[in-house]
PDB file of C-alpha atoms in Angstrom:
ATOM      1  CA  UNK A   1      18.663   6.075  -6.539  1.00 81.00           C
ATOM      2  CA  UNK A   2      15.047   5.164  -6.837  1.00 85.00           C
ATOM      3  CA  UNK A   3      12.776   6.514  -3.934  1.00 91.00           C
ATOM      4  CA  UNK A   4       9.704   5.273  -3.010  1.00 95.00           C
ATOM      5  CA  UNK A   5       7.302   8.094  -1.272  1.00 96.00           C
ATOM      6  CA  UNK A   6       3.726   6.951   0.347  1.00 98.00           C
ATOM      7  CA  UNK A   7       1.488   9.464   1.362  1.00 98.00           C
ATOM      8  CA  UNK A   8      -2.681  10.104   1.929  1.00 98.00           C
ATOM      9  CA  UNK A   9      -2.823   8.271   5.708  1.00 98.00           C
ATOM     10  CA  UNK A  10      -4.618  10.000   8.453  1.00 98.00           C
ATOM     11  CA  UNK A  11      -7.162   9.381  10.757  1.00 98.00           C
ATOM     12  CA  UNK A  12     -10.777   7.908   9.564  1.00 98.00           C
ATOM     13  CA  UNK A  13     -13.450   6.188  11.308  1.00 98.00           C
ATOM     14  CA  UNK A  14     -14.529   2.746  10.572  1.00 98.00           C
ATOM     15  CA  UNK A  15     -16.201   2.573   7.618  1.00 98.00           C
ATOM     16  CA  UNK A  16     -14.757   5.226   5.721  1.00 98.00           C
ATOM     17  CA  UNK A  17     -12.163   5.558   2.990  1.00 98.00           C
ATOM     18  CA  UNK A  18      -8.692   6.666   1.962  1.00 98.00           C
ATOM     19  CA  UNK A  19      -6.614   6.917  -0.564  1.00 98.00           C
ATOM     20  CA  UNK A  20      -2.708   5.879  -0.285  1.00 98.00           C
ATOM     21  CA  UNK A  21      -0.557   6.707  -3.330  1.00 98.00           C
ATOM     22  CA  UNK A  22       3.206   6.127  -4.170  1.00 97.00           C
ATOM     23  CA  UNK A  23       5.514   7.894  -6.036  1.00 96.00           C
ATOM     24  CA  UNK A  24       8.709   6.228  -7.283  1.00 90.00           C
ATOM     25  CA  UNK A  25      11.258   7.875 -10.100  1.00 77.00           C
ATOM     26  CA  UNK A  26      12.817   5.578 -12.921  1.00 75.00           C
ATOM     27  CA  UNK A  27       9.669   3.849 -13.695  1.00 79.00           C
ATOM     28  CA  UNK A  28       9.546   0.994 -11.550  1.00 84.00           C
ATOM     29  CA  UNK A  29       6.119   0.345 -11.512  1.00 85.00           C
ATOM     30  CA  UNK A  30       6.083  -0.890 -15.303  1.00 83.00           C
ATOM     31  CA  UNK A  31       9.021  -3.187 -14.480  1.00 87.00           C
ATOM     32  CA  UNK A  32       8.682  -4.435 -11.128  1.00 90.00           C
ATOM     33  CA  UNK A  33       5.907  -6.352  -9.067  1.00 94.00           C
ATOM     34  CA  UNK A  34       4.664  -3.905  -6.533  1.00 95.00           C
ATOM     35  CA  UNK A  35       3.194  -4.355  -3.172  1.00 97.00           C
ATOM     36  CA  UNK A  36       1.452  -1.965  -0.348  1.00 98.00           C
ATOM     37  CA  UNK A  37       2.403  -3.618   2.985  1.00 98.00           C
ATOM     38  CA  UNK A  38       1.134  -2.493   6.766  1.00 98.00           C
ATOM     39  CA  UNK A  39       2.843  -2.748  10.154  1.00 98.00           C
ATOM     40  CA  UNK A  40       0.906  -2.256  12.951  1.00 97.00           C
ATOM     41  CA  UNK A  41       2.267  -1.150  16.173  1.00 92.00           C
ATOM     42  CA  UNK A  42       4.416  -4.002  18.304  1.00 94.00           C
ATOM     43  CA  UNK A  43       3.564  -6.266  14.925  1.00 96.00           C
ATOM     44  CA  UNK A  44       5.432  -7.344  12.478  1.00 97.00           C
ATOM     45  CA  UNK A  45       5.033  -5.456   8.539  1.00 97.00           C
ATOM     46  CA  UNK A  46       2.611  -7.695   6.446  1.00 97.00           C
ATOM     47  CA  UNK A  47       1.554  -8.216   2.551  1.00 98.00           C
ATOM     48  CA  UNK A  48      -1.682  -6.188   1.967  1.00 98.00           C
ATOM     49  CA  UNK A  49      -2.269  -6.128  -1.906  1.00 98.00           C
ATOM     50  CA  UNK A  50       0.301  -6.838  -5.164  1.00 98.00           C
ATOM     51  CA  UNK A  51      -0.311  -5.822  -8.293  1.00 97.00           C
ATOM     52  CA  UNK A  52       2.347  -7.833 -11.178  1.00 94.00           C
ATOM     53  CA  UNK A  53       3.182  -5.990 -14.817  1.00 90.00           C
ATOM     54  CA  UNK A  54       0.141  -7.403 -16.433  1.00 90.00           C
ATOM     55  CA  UNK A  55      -2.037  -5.719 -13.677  1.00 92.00           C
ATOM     56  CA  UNK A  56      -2.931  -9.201 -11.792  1.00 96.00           C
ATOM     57  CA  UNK A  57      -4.244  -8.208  -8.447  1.00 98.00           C
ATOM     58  CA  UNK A  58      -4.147 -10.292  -5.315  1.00 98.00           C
ATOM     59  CA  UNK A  59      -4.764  -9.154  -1.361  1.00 98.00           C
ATOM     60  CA  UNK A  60      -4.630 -10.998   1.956  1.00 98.00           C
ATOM     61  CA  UNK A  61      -7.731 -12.134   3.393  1.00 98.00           C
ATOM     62  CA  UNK A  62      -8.310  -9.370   5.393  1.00 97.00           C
ATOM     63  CA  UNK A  63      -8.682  -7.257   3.008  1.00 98.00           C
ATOM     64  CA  UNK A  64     -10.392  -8.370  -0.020  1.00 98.00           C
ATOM     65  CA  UNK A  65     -13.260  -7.014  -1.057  1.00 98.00           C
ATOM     66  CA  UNK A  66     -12.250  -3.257   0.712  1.00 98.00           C
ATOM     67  CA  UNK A  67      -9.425  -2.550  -0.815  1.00 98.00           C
ATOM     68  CA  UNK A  68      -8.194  -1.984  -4.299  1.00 98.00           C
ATOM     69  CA  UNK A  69      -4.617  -1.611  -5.009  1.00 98.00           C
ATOM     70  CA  UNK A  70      -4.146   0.472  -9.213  1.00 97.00           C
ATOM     71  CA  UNK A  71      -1.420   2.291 -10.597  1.00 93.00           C
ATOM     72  CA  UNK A  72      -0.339   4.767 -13.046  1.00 92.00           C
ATOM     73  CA  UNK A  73       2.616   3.849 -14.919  1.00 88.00           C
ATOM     74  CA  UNK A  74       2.906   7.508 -16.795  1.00 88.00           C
ATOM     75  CA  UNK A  75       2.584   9.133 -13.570  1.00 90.00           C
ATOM     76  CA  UNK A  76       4.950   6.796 -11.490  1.00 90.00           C
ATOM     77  CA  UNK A  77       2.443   6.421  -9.211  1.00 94.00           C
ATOM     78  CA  UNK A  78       0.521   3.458  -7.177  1.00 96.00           C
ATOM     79  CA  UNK A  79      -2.477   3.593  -5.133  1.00 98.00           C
ATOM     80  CA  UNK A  80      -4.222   1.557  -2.702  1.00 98.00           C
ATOM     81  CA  UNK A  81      -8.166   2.429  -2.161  1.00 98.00           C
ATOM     82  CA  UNK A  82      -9.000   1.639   1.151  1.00 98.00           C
ATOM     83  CA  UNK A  83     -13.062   1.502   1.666  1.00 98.00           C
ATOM     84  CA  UNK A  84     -14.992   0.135   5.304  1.00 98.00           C
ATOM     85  CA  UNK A  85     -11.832   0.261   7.022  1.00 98.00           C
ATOM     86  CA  UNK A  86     -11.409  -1.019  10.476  1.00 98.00           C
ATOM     87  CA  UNK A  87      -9.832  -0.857  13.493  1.00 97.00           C
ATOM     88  CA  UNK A  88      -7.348  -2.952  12.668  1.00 97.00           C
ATOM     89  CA  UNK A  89      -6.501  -1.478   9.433  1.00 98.00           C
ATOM     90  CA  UNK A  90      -4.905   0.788  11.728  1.00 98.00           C
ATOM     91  CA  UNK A  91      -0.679   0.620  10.551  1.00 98.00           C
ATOM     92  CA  UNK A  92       1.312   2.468   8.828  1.00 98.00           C
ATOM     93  CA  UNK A  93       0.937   1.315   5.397  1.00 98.00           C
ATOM     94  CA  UNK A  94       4.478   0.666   2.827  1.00 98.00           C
ATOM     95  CA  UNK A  95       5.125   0.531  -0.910  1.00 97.00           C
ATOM     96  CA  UNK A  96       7.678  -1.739  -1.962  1.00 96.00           C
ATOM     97  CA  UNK A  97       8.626  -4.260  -4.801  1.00 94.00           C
ATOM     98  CA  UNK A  98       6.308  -7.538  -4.178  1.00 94.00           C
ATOM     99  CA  UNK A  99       8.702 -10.120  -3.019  1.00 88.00           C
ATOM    100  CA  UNK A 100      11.753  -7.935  -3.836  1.00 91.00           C
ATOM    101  CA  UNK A 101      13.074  -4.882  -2.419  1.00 91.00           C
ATOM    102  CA  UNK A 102      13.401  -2.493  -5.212  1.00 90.00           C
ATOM    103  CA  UNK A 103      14.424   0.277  -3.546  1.00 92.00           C
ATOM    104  CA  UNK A 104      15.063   1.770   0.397  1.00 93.00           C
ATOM    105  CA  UNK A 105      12.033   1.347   1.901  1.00 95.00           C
ATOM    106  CA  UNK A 106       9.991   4.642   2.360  1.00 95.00           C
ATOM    107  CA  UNK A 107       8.976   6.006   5.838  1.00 96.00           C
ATOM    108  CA  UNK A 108       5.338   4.849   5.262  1.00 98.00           C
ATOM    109  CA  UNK A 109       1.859   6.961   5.563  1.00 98.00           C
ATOM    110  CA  UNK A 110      -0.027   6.482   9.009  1.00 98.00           C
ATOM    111  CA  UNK A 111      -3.116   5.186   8.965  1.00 98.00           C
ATOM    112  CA  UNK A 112      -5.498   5.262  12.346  1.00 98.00           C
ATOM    113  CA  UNK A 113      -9.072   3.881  12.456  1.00 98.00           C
ATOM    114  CA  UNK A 114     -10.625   5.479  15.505  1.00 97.00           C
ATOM    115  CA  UNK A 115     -14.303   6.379  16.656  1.00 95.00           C
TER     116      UNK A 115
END
């Protein structure tokens, strides 16, 4: 069964940078759509950035322009660059298929904007 592993979350202050990647085996990410999503605390998860086969990029408003959402199809790996990050970037961030659940969903990397 194909698992889906986030990591690279800790704790930043605004305006710095992270690095999320996620690993997945059978090499989903050159087959599916593939999405990083965030749920903050009491909140419900959201769409952050999708990347499609052909490498098409899109992000939600809040985002664009900070964060950059690759991946590495021989590695099985995805990453989302995170750069001026904000309070409210403060979730814990998901990989998952992008409007398709391609496999259980992951237990997510914590991210925490703090001063």
């Amino acid at each position: 069964q194909v698992q889906l592993v986030e990591s690279g979350g800790g704790l930043v202050q605004p305006g710095g940078s992270l690095r999320l990647s996620c690993t997945a085996s059978g090499g989903i990410f050159s087959i599916y759509p593939m999405a990083w999503y965030r749920q903050a605390p009491g909140k419900q998860r959201k769409l952050v950035a999708t990347i499609e086969r052909g490498g098409t990029t899109d992000y939600a408003d809040s985002v664009r322009g900070r964060f950059t959402i690759s991946r590495d199809n021989a590695k099985n790996t995805m990453y989302l660059q995170m750069n001026n990050l904000k309070f409210e970037d403060t979730a814990v961030y998901y990989c998952q298929g992008a409007s398709i659940v391609v496999a259980p969903w992951g237990r997510g990397t914590q991210v925490t904007v703090s001063s």
